[in-house]
Amino acid sequence: MNFRTSGPFPQLILDDVRGAQKMLSGVARTTGMEGSRYLSSLVGAPVHFKCENLQRTGSFKLRGAYVRIAGLSPVERASGVVAASAGNHAQGVALASSLLGVRSTVFMPVGAPLPKVAATREYGAEVRLEGQVVDETLAAAQEYAEETGAVFIHPFDHPDIIAGQGTVGLEILEQCPEVRTIVVGIGGGGLAAGIAVAVKALRPDVRVVGVQAAGAAAFPPSLSAGHPVALGSVQTMADGIKVGRPGDLTFPLVQELVDEVRTVSEDELSSALLLCLERAKMVVEPAGASPVAALLSDPKAFRGPVVAVLSGGNVDPLLMQRVLTHGMVAAGRYLSLRLRLTDRPGALAALLASLTVADANVLDISHVRTDPRLGLTEAEVELHLETKGPEHCTEVAAALREAGYLIRS
């Protein structure tokens, strides 16, 4: 593609995104738009999900990867491509390369989830496990590129990548022309920048809101400083947006075109993922659920109709299990209690009868008699209960106290 030049970096325009859309015809799916009655009731206006979790390879990353690799010269294609990723970008590069007949090598961290490693191989890439963290994996991929001449495919900081991701914005305007706010997760900024380039050119009145995980929120300090700022550390379950520094190309685009960047907590991400699964029947990874987390945390802050971009659905089953449990706790659906009772026949049965009356479901129970802090006739019981929400948790605890049980912290 031919990009305008402004300062040290190419400047993207609407025609670049439209060109990417033509290139992706028949390759990337035009993913569906699904309404959310629950979120609509909270926001007070229609809320729709843009379901990129149902894109080929399970995320939007195929769009940018395909446009980038398709734009290589014959000589560059012959040298092959290389990428570094813990998951979504890896799969996007692998499939795009296979479709274009280009050899691909993908470096992934040693601890990358096995389903993501297997999927990347199945899409046709040679996978090399290097490094314990993504920075080490990235360095290994760049070293490989220098040694072999393979073209390094950056996950977000390249004009072709951004133009490809921007096609999501064009689809949103076509599918929901009445949209007033688009909410999208931000890691390095490629998706948000691409969407903003397309949307602001056609509908400058539409508000674009980016969302970062609080433990990997590099954009707020960068926007305050006026230039990309690297975080000292990043920690979040949302590996799809776990990026410690904005891109040199994506940063000025986000700075100019994205109206606001919000942050969400791990508890909010867990609750959002749980909502997507329970209410929308959508399997969404934590990064993909970040826009939903922002809507849940402050629903009245968004002018509707709202489109929340579910950017990916590649979640490791083990992480899903942990996140769902965490989300259930955050939503008040689990209650853990410790209490003491007299160690006599029937005491535990009486306790369980009280819980039955309170309509609490016992998930796990441990019965301790040998702790030296206990009296001769005492036993301590630790309970893990499934409840119906925060109000029910309060009701269960009150019922136990009324029955004479002392709940310990």
Coordinates of N, CA and C in Angstrom, one line a residue, residues 157-374:
D157 N 2.5 -2.5 15.2 CA 3.1 -1.3 14.8 C 3.6 -1.2 13.3
H158 N 2.7 -1.4 12.4 CA 3.0 -1.3 11.0 C 1.8 -0.8 10.3
P159 N 1.9 0.1 9.3 CA 0.8 0.6 8.6 C -0.2 -0.4 8.0
D160 N 0.4 -1.5 7.4 CA -0.5 -2.5 6.8 C -1.3 -3.3 7.9
I161 N -0.6 -3.5 9.0 CA -1.3 -4.1 10.2 C -2.5 -3.3 10.6
I162 N -2.2 -2.0 10.8 CA -3.3 -1.1 11.3 C -4.4 -0.9 10.3
A163 N -4.1 -0.8 9.0 CA -5.1 -0.7 7.9 C -6.0 -2.0 7.9
G164 N -5.4 -3.2 8.1 CA -6.1 -4.4 8.1 C -7.1 -4.4 9.3
Q165 N -6.6 -4.0 10.5 CA -7.5 -4.0 11.7 C -8.6 -3.0 11.5
G166 N -8.3 -1.9 10.8 CA -9.3 -0.9 10.6 C -10.5 -1.3 9.9
T167 N -10.4 -2.4 9.1 CA -11.6 -2.9 8.4 C -12.7 -3.3 9.4
V168 N -12.4 -3.6 10.7 CA -13.4 -3.8 11.7 C -14.3 -2.6 11.8
G169 N -13.7 -1.4 11.8 CA -14.4 -0.1 11.9 C -15.4 0.1 10.7
L170 N -14.9 -0.2 9.5 CA -15.8 -0.1 8.3 C -17.0 -1.0 8.5
E171 N -16.8 -2.2 8.9 CA -17.9 -3.2 9.1 C -18.9 -2.7 10.1
I172 N -18.4 -2.1 11.2 CA -19.3 -1.6 12.3 C -20.2 -0.5 11.7
L173 N -19.6 0.4 10.9 CA -20.5 1.5 10.4 C -21.5 0.9 9.4
E174 N -21.1 -0.1 8.6 CA -22.1 -0.7 7.7 C -23.2 -1.5 8.4
Q175 N -22.8 -2.2 9.5 CA -23.8 -3.0 10.2 C -24.6 -2.2 11.2
C176 N -24.1 -1.2 11.8 CA -24.8 -0.4 12.8 C -24.6 1.1 12.5
P177 N -25.2 1.6 11.4 CA -25.0 3.0 11.0 C -25.4 4.0 12.0
E178 N -26.2 3.6 13.0 CA -26.7 4.6 14.0 C -25.8 4.6 15.2
V179 N -24.6 3.9 15.2 CA -23.7 3.8 16.3 C -23.3 5.2 16.8
R180 N -23.1 5.4 18.1 CA -22.6 6.7 18.6 C -21.3 6.5 19.4
T181 N -21.1 5.2 19.9 CA -19.9 5.0 20.7 C -19.4 3.6 20.3
I182 N -18.1 3.5 20.1 CA -17.4 2.2 19.8 C -16.4 2.0 21.0
V183 N -16.5 0.9 21.6 CA -15.6 0.6 22.7 C -14.7 -0.6 22.3
V184 N -13.4 -0.5 22.5 CA -12.5 -1.5 22.0 C -11.3 -1.6 22.9
G185 N -10.8 -2.8 23.1 CA -9.7 -3.1 23.9 C -8.4 -2.6 23.3
I186 N -7.4 -2.1 24.1 CA -6.1 -1.6 23.6 C -5.0 -2.4 24.3
G187 N -4.1 -2.9 23.4 CA -2.8 -3.5 23.9 C -1.8 -2.5 23.4
G188 N -1.2 -2.9 22.2 CA -0.3 -2.0 21.5 C -0.9 -0.9 20.8
G189 N -2.2 -1.0 20.4 CA -3.0 0.0 19.8 C -3.4 -0.2 18.4
G190 N -3.0 -1.3 17.8 CA -3.3 -1.5 16.4 C -4.7 -1.5 16.0
L191 N -5.5 -2.2 16.8 CA -7.0 -2.3 16.5 C -7.7 -1.0 16.7
A192 N -7.4 -0.4 17.9 CA -8.0 0.9 18.2 C -7.7 2.0 17.2
A193 N -6.4 2.0 16.8 CA -5.9 3.0 15.9 C -6.6 2.8 14.5
G194 N -6.6 1.5 14.0 CA -7.2 1.3 12.7 C -8.7 1.6 12.7
I195 N -9.4 1.2 13.7 CA -10.9 1.5 13.8 C -11.1 3.0 13.8
A196 N -10.3 3.7 14.6 CA -10.4 5.2 14.7 C -10.1 5.9 13.4
V197 N -9.1 5.4 12.6 CA -8.8 6.0 11.3 C -10.0 5.9 10.4
A198 N -10.6 4.7 10.4 CA -11.8 4.5 9.5 C -13.0 5.2 9.9
V199 N -13.3 5.1 11.2 CA -14.6 5.7 11.7 C -14.5 7.2 11.8
K200 N -13.5 7.8 12.2 CA -13.4 9.2 12.3 C -13.4 9.9 10.9
A201 N -12.9 9.2 9.9 CA -13.0 9.8 8.6 C -14.4 9.9 8.0
L202 N -15.2 8.9 8.4 CA -16.6 8.8 7.9 C -17.6 9.4 8.8
R203 N -17.3 9.2 10.1 CA -18.3 9.7 11.2 C -17.5 10.3 12.3
P204 N -17.1 11.5 12.2 CA -16.3 12.1 13.3 C -17.1 12.3 14.5
D205 N -18.4 12.2 14.5 CA -19.3 12.3 15.7 C -19.3 11.1 16.5
V206 N -18.8 10.0 16.0 CA -18.8 8.7 16.8 C -17.6 8.8 17.7
R207 N -17.9 8.4 19.0 CA -16.9 8.4 20.0 C -16.2 7.1 20.1
V208 N -14.9 7.1 20.1 CA -14.1 5.8 20.1 C -13.4 5.8 21.5
V209 N -13.7 4.8 22.3 CA -13.2 4.6 23.6 C -12.3 3.4 23.7
G210 N -11.1 3.5 24.1 CA -10.2 2.4 24.3 C -10.2 1.9 25.7
V211 N -10.0 0.6 25.9 CA -10.0 0.0 27.3 C -8.7 -0.8 27.5
Q212 N -8.0 -0.5 28.6 CA -6.8 -1.3 28.9 C -7.0 -1.9 30.3
A213 N -6.3 -3.1 30.5 CA -6.3 -3.7 31.8 C -5.4 -2.8 32.7
A214 N -5.9 -2.6 33.9 CA -5.2 -1.7 34.9 C -3.7 -2.1 35.1
G215 N -3.5 -3.4 35.0 CA -2.1 -3.9 35.2 C -1.2 -3.8 34.0
A216 N -1.7 -3.4 32.9 CA -0.9 -3.2 31.7 C -1.4 -2.0 30.9
A217 N -1.6 -0.9 31.7 CA -2.2 0.3 31.1 C -1.0 1.3 30.7
A218 N -0.4 1.1 29.6 CA 0.7 2.0 29.1 C 0.2 3.3 28.5
F219 N -1.0 3.3 28.0 CA -1.5 4.5 27.2 C -1.8 5.7 28.1
P220 N -2.4 5.5 29.3 CA -2.7 6.7 30.1 C -1.4 7.5 30.4
P221 N -0.4 6.9 31.0 CA 0.8 7.7 31.2 C 1.5 8.2 30.0
S222 N 1.4 7.4 28.9 CA 2.0 7.9 27.6 C 1.2 9.1 27.1
L223 N -0.1 9.1 27.1 CA -0.9 10.2 26.7 C -0.6 11.4 27.6
S224 N -0.4 11.2 28.8 CA -0.1 12.4 29.7 C 1.3 12.9 29.4
A225 N 2.2 12.1 29.0 CA 3.6 12.5 28.7 C 3.7 13.1 27.3
G226 N 2.8 12.7 26.4 CA 2.9 13.1 25.1 C 3.7 12.3 24.2
H227 N 4.2 11.1 24.7 CA 5.0 10.2 23.9 C 4.9 8.8 24.5
P228 N 5.3 7.7 23.8 CA 5.2 6.4 24.3 C 6.0 6.2 25.6
V229 N 5.5 5.7 26.6 CA 6.2 5.4 27.9 C 6.1 3.9 28.2
A230 N 7.2 3.3 28.5 CA 7.3 1.9 28.8 C 7.0 1.7 30.3
L231 N 6.1 0.7 30.6 CA 5.8 0.3 31.9 C 7.0 -0.5 32.5
G232 N 7.2 -0.4 33.8 CA 8.2 -1.3 34.4 C 7.9 -2.7 34.4
S233 N 6.6 -3.0 34.6 CA 6.1 -4.4 34.6 C 4.7 -4.4 34.2
V234 N 4.2 -5.5 33.7 CA 2.8 -5.7 33.3 C 2.3 -7.0 33.9
Q235 N 1.1 -6.9 34.4 CA 0.5 -8.1 35.1 C -1.0 -8.0 34.9
T236 N -1.5 -9.0 34.0 CA -2.9 -9.1 33.8 C -3.2 -10.4 33.2
M237 N -4.4 -10.9 33.5 CA -4.9 -12.2 32.8 C -5.2 -12.0 31.4
A238 N -5.4 -10.7 30.9 CA -5.7 -10.4 29.6 C -4.5 -10.4 28.7
D239 N -4.0 -11.6 28.3 CA -2.7 -11.6 27.6 C -2.8 -10.9 26.2
G240 N -4.0 -10.8 25.6 CA -4.2 -10.2 24.3 C -3.9 -8.7 24.3
I241 N -4.0 -8.1 25.5 CA -3.7 -6.6 25.6 C -2.6 -6.4 26.6
K242 N -1.8 -7.4 26.9 CA -0.7 -7.3 27.8 C 0.5 -6.8 27.2
V243 N 0.5 -5.5 26.9 CA 1.6 -4.8 26.2 C 2.1 -3.7 27.0
G244 N 3.5 -3.6 27.2 CA 4.1 -2.7 28.1 C 4.4 -1.3 27.6
R245 N 4.2 -1.1 26.2 CA 4.6 0.2 25.6 C 3.8 0.4 24.3
P246 N 3.1 1.5 24.2 CA 2.4 1.8 22.9 C 3.4 1.8 21.7
G247 N 2.9 1.5 20.5 CA 3.7 1.5 19.4 C 4.1 2.9 18.9
D248 N 5.2 3.1 18.2 CA 5.6 4.4 17.8 C 4.6 4.9 16.7
L249 N 4.0 4.0 15.9 CA 3.1 4.4 14.9 C 1.6 4.5 15.5
T250 N 1.3 3.6 16.3 CA -0.1 3.5 16.9 C -0.3 4.7 17.8
F251 N 0.7 5.1 18.6 CA 0.5 6.1 19.6 C -0.1 7.4 19.1
P252 N 0.6 8.0 18.1 CA 0.0 9.3 17.6 C -1.4 9.2 17.0
L253 N -1.7 8.0 16.4 CA -3.1 7.8 15.9 C -4.1 7.7 17.1
V254 N -3.7 7.0 18.1 CA -4.6 6.9 19.3 C -4.7 8.3 19.9
Q255 N -3.6 9.0 20.1 CA -3.6 10.3 20.7 C -4.5 11.3 19.9
E256 N -4.5 11.2 18.6 CA -5.3 12.1 17.8 C -6.7 11.7 17.7
L257 N -7.0 10.4 17.6 CA -8.3 10.0 17.1 C -9.2 9.3 18.1
V258 N -8.5 8.7 19.1 CA -9.3 8.0 20.2 C -9.7 9.0 21.3
D259 N -11.0 9.0 21.6 CA -11.5 10.1 22.5 C -11.1 9.9 23.9
E260 N -11.0 8.6 24.3 CA -10.8 8.3 25.8 C -10.2 7.0 25.9
V261 N -9.3 6.8 26.9 CA -8.8 5.5 27.2 C -9.1 5.2 28.7
R262 N -9.9 4.1 29.0 CA -10.3 3.7 30.3 C -9.5 2.5 30.7
T263 N -9.5 2.3 32.0 CA -8.8 1.0 32.6 C -9.9 0.2 33.3
V264 N -9.7 -1.1 33.4 CA -10.5 -2.0 34.1 C -9.7 -2.9 35.0
S265 N -10.3 -3.3 36.1 CA -9.6 -4.2 37.0 C -9.7 -5.7 36.6
E266 N -8.9 -6.6 37.2 CA -9.0 -8.0 37.0 C -10.4 -8.5 37.4
D267 N -10.9 -8.0 38.5 CA -12.3 -8.4 38.9 C -13.3 -8.1 37.8
E268 N -13.2 -6.9 37.3 CA -14.1 -6.4 36.2 C -14.0 -7.2 35.0
L269 N -12.8 -7.6 34.6 CA -12.6 -8.5 33.5 C -13.2 -9.9 33.7
S270 N -13.0 -10.4 34.9 CA -13.6 -11.7 35.2 C -15.1 -11.7 35.1
S271 N -15.7 -10.6 35.7 CA -17.2 -10.5 35.6 C -17.7 -10.3 34.2
A272 N -16.9 -9.6 33.4 CA -17.3 -9.4 32.0 C -17.3 -10.7 31.2
L273 N -16.2 -11.5 31.4 CA -16.1 -12.8 30.7 C -17.3 -13.7 31.1
L274 N -17.6 -13.7 32.4 CA -18.7 -14.5 32.9 C -20.0 -14.0 32.3
L275 N -20.2 -12.7 32.2 CA -21.4 -12.2 31.5 C -21.5 -12.6 30.1
C276 N -20.4 -12.5 29.4 CA -20.4 -12.9 27.9 C -20.8 -14.4 27.8
L277 N -20.3 -15.2 28.7 CA -20.6 -16.6 28.6 C -22.1 -16.9 29.0
E278 N -22.5 -16.4 30.1 CA -23.9 -16.7 30.6 C -25.0 -16.0 29.9
R279 N -24.8 -14.7 29.6 CA -25.9 -13.9 29.0 C -25.9 -13.9 27.5
A280 N -24.7 -13.9 26.9 CA -24.6 -13.8 25.4 C -24.2 -15.1 24.8
K281 N -23.9 -16.1 25.6 CA -23.4 -17.4 25.1 C -22.2 -17.3 24.2
M282 N -21.3 -16.4 24.5 CA -20.1 -16.1 23.8 C -18.9 -16.5 24.6
V283 N -18.0 -17.3 23.9 CA -16.7 -17.6 24.5 C -15.8 -16.5 24.1
V284 N -15.3 -15.7 25.1 CA -14.5 -14.6 24.8 C -13.3 -14.6 25.8
E285 N -12.1 -14.3 25.3 CA -11.0 -14.2 26.1 C -11.0 -12.9 26.9
P286 N -10.2 -12.8 28.0 CA -10.3 -11.6 28.9 C -10.0 -10.3 28.1
A287 N -9.1 -10.3 27.2 CA -8.8 -9.1 26.4 C -10.0 -8.7 25.6
G288 N -10.7 -9.7 25.0 CA -11.9 -9.5 24.2 C -13.1 -9.0 25.0
A289 N -13.0 -9.3 26.3 CA -14.1 -8.9 27.2 C -13.9 -7.6 27.8
S290 N -12.7 -6.9 27.6 CA -12.4 -5.7 28.2 C -13.4 -4.5 27.9
P291 N -14.0 -4.4 26.7 CA -15.0 -3.4 26.5 C -16.3 -3.7 27.3
V292 N -16.6 -4.9 27.5 CA -17.8 -5.3 28.3 C -17.5 -4.9 29.8
A293 N -16.3 -5.1 30.2 CA -15.9 -4.7 31.6 C -16.0 -3.2 31.8
A294 N -15.6 -2.4 30.8 CA -15.8 -1.0 30.9 C -17.3 -0.6 31.0
L295 N -18.1 -1.2 30.2 CA -19.5 -0.9 30.2 C -20.2 -1.3 31.5
L296 N -19.7 -2.4 32.1 CA -20.3 -2.9 33.4 C -19.8 -1.9 34.5
S297 N -18.6 -1.4 34.4 CA -18.1 -0.6 35.5 C -18.7 0.8 35.6
D298 N -19.1 1.3 34.4 CA -19.7 2.7 34.4 C -20.6 2.8 33.2
P299 N -21.8 2.1 33.3 CA -22.7 2.0 32.1 C -23.2 3.4 31.6
K300 N -23.4 4.3 32.5 CA -24.0 5.6 32.2 C -23.0 6.5 31.5
A301 N -21.8 6.1 31.4 CA -20.8 7.0 30.8 C -20.7 6.9 29.3
F302 N -21.5 6.0 28.7 CA -21.5 5.7 27.3 C -22.8 6.1 26.6
R303 N -22.6 6.9 25.5 CA -23.8 7.3 24.8 C -24.1 6.2 23.7
G304 N -25.4 5.8 23.7 CA -25.7 4.8 22.8 C -26.4 5.3 21.5
P305 N -26.5 4.4 20.5 CA -26.1 3.0 20.5 C -24.6 2.8 20.7
V306 N -24.3 1.7 21.4 CA -22.9 1.4 21.6 C -22.5 0.0 20.9
V307 N -21.3 0.0 20.4 CA -20.8 -1.3 19.8 C -19.5 -1.6 20.6
A308 N -19.5 -2.8 21.3 CA -18.4 -3.3 22.0 C -17.7 -4.3 21.1
V309 N -16.4 -4.2 20.9 CA -15.7 -5.1 20.0 C -15.2 -6.3 20.8
L310 N -15.8 -7.5 20.6 CA -15.2 -8.7 21.3 C -14.1 -9.2 20.4
S311 N -12.9 -8.8 20.7 CA -11.7 -8.9 19.8 C -11.2 -10.3 19.6
G312 N -11.5 -11.2 20.6 CA -10.9 -12.5 20.5 C -11.6 -13.5 21.4
G313 N -11.5 -14.8 21.0 CA -12.1 -15.8 21.8 C -11.1 -17.0 22.1
N314 N -9.8 -16.7 21.9 CA -8.8 -17.8 22.1 C -8.4 -17.9 23.6
V315 N -9.2 -18.5 24.4 CA -8.9 -18.6 25.8 C -8.5 -20.0 26.2
D316 N -7.4 -20.1 26.9 CA -7.0 -21.4 27.3 C -8.0 -22.0 28.3
P317 N -8.4 -23.3 28.2 CA -9.5 -23.9 29.0 C -9.1 -23.8 30.5
L318 N -7.8 -23.9 30.9 CA -7.5 -23.9 32.3 C -7.6 -22.4 32.8
L319 N -7.2 -21.5 32.0 CA -7.4 -20.1 32.4 C -8.9 -19.8 32.5
M320 N -9.7 -20.3 31.5 CA -11.1 -20.1 31.5 C -11.7 -20.6 32.9
Q321 N -11.3 -21.7 33.3 CA -11.8 -22.3 34.6 C -11.5 -21.3 35.7
R322 N -10.2 -20.8 35.8 CA -9.8 -19.9 36.9 C -10.5 -18.6 36.8
V323 N -10.6 -18.1 35.6 CA -11.3 -16.8 35.4 C -12.8 -16.9 35.7
L324 N -13.4 -17.9 35.3 CA -14.8 -18.1 35.7 C -15.1 -18.2 37.2
T325 N -14.2 -18.9 37.8 CA -14.3 -19.0 39.3 C -14.1 -17.6 39.9
H326 N -13.0 -16.9 39.4 CA -12.8 -15.5 39.9 C -14.0 -14.6 39.6
G327 N -14.6 -14.8 38.4 CA -15.7 -14.0 38.1 C -16.9 -14.3 39.0
M328 N -17.1 -15.5 39.3 CA -18.2 -15.9 40.2 C -18.0 -15.3 41.6
V329 N -16.8 -15.3 42.0 CA -16.5 -14.7 43.3 C -16.8 -13.2 43.3
A330 N -16.2 -12.5 42.2 CA -16.4 -11.1 42.1 C -17.9 -10.7 42.0
A331 N -18.7 -11.6 41.4 CA -20.1 -11.3 41.2 C -20.9 -11.7 42.4
G332 N -20.2 -12.2 43.5 CA -21.0 -12.6 44.7 C -21.7 -13.9 44.6
R333 N -21.2 -14.8 43.7 CA -21.8 -16.1 43.4 C -21.2 -17.2 44.3
Y334 N -20.1 -16.9 44.9 CA -19.4 -17.8 45.8 C -19.3 -17.2 47.2
L335 N -19.4 -18.0 48.2 CA -19.2 -17.4 49.6 C -18.4 -18.4 50.3
S336 N -17.3 -18.0 50.9 CA -16.4 -18.8 51.7 C -16.5 -18.4 53.2
L337 N -16.8 -19.3 54.1 CA -16.9 -19.1 55.5 C -16.2 -20.0 56.4
R338 N -15.7 -19.5 57.5 CA -15.2 -20.4 58.6 C -15.9 -20.2 59.8
L339 N -16.3 -21.3 60.5 CA -17.0 -21.2 61.8 C -16.7 -22.3 62.6
R340 N -16.9 -22.2 63.9 CA -16.7 -23.2 64.9 C -18.0 -23.8 65.4
L341 N -18.0 -25.1 65.7 CA -19.2 -25.7 66.3 C -18.7 -26.7 67.3
T342 N -19.7 -27.2 68.1 CA -19.4 -28.2 69.1 C -19.2 -29.5 68.4
D343 N -18.1 -30.2 68.7 CA -17.8 -31.5 68.1 C -18.6 -32.6 68.7
R344 N -19.8 -32.8 68.2 CA -20.7 -33.8 68.7 C -21.5 -34.4 67.6
P345 N -22.0 -35.6 67.7 CA -22.8 -36.2 66.6 C -23.9 -35.3 66.2
G346 N -24.1 -35.1 65.0 CA -25.3 -34.4 64.5 C -25.0 -32.9 64.3
A347 N -23.8 -32.4 64.8 CA -23.6 -31.0 64.7 C -23.4 -30.5 63.2
L348 N -22.7 -31.3 62.5 CA -22.5 -31.0 61.0 C -23.8 -31.1 60.3
A349 N -24.6 -32.1 60.6 CA -25.9 -32.2 59.9 C -26.8 -31.0 60.2
A350 N -26.7 -30.5 61.4 CA -27.5 -29.3 61.8 C -27.1 -28.1 61.0
L351 N -25.8 -28.0 60.9 CA -25.2 -26.8 60.1 C -25.7 -26.9 58.6
L352 N -25.6 -28.1 58.1 CA -26.1 -28.3 56.7 C -27.5 -28.0 56.5
A353 N -28.3 -28.4 57.5 CA -29.8 -28.1 57.5 C -30.0 -26.6 57.5
S354 N -29.2 -25.8 58.2 CA -29.4 -24.4 58.2 C -29.1 -23.8 56.9
L355 N -28.1 -24.4 56.2 CA -27.7 -23.9 54.9 C -28.8 -24.3 53.8
T356 N -29.4 -25.4 54.1 CA -30.5 -25.8 53.2 C -31.7 -24.8 53.3
V357 N -32.0 -24.4 54.5 CA -33.1 -23.5 54.7 C -32.7 -22.1 54.0
A358 N -31.4 -21.8 54.1 CA -30.9 -20.5 53.4 C -30.8 -20.7 51.9
D359 N -31.0 -21.9 51.4 CA -31.0 -22.1 49.9 C -29.6 -21.9 49.4
A360 N -28.5 -22.3 50.1 CA -27.1 -22.2 49.7 C -26.6 -23.6 49.3
N361 N -25.9 -23.7 48.2 CA -25.4 -24.9 47.7 C -24.0 -25.1 48.2
V362 N -23.7 -26.2 48.9 CA -22.4 -26.5 49.4 C -21.5 -27.1 48.2
L363 N -20.4 -26.4 47.9 CA -19.5 -26.9 46.9 C -18.4 -27.7 47.5
D364 N -17.9 -27.2 48.7 CA -16.8 -27.9 49.3 C -16.9 -27.7 50.8
I365 N -16.5 -28.7 51.6 CA -16.5 -28.5 53.1 C -15.3 -29.2 53.7
S366 N -14.6 -28.6 54.6 CA -13.5 -29.2 55.3 C -13.8 -29.1 56.8
H367 N -13.5 -30.2 57.5 CA -13.8 -30.4 58.9 C -12.6 -30.6 59.7
V368 N -12.1 -29.7 60.5 CA -10.9 -29.7 61.2 C -11.1 -29.9 62.7
R369 N -10.5 -31.0 63.3 CA -10.6 -31.2 64.7 C -9.2 -31.1 65.4
T370 N -8.1 -31.1 64.7 CA -6.8 -31.2 65.3 C -6.0 -29.9 65.4
D371 N -6.6 -28.8 65.1 CA -5.9 -27.5 65.3 C -5.7 -27.2 66.8
P372 N -4.5 -26.9 67.2 CA -4.2 -26.7 68.6 C -5.0 -25.5 69.2
R373 N -5.5 -24.6 68.3 CA -6.2 -23.4 68.7 C -7.7 -23.8 69.1
L374 N -8.1 -25.0 68.8 CA -9.5 -25.4 69.1 C -9.6 -25.9 70.5

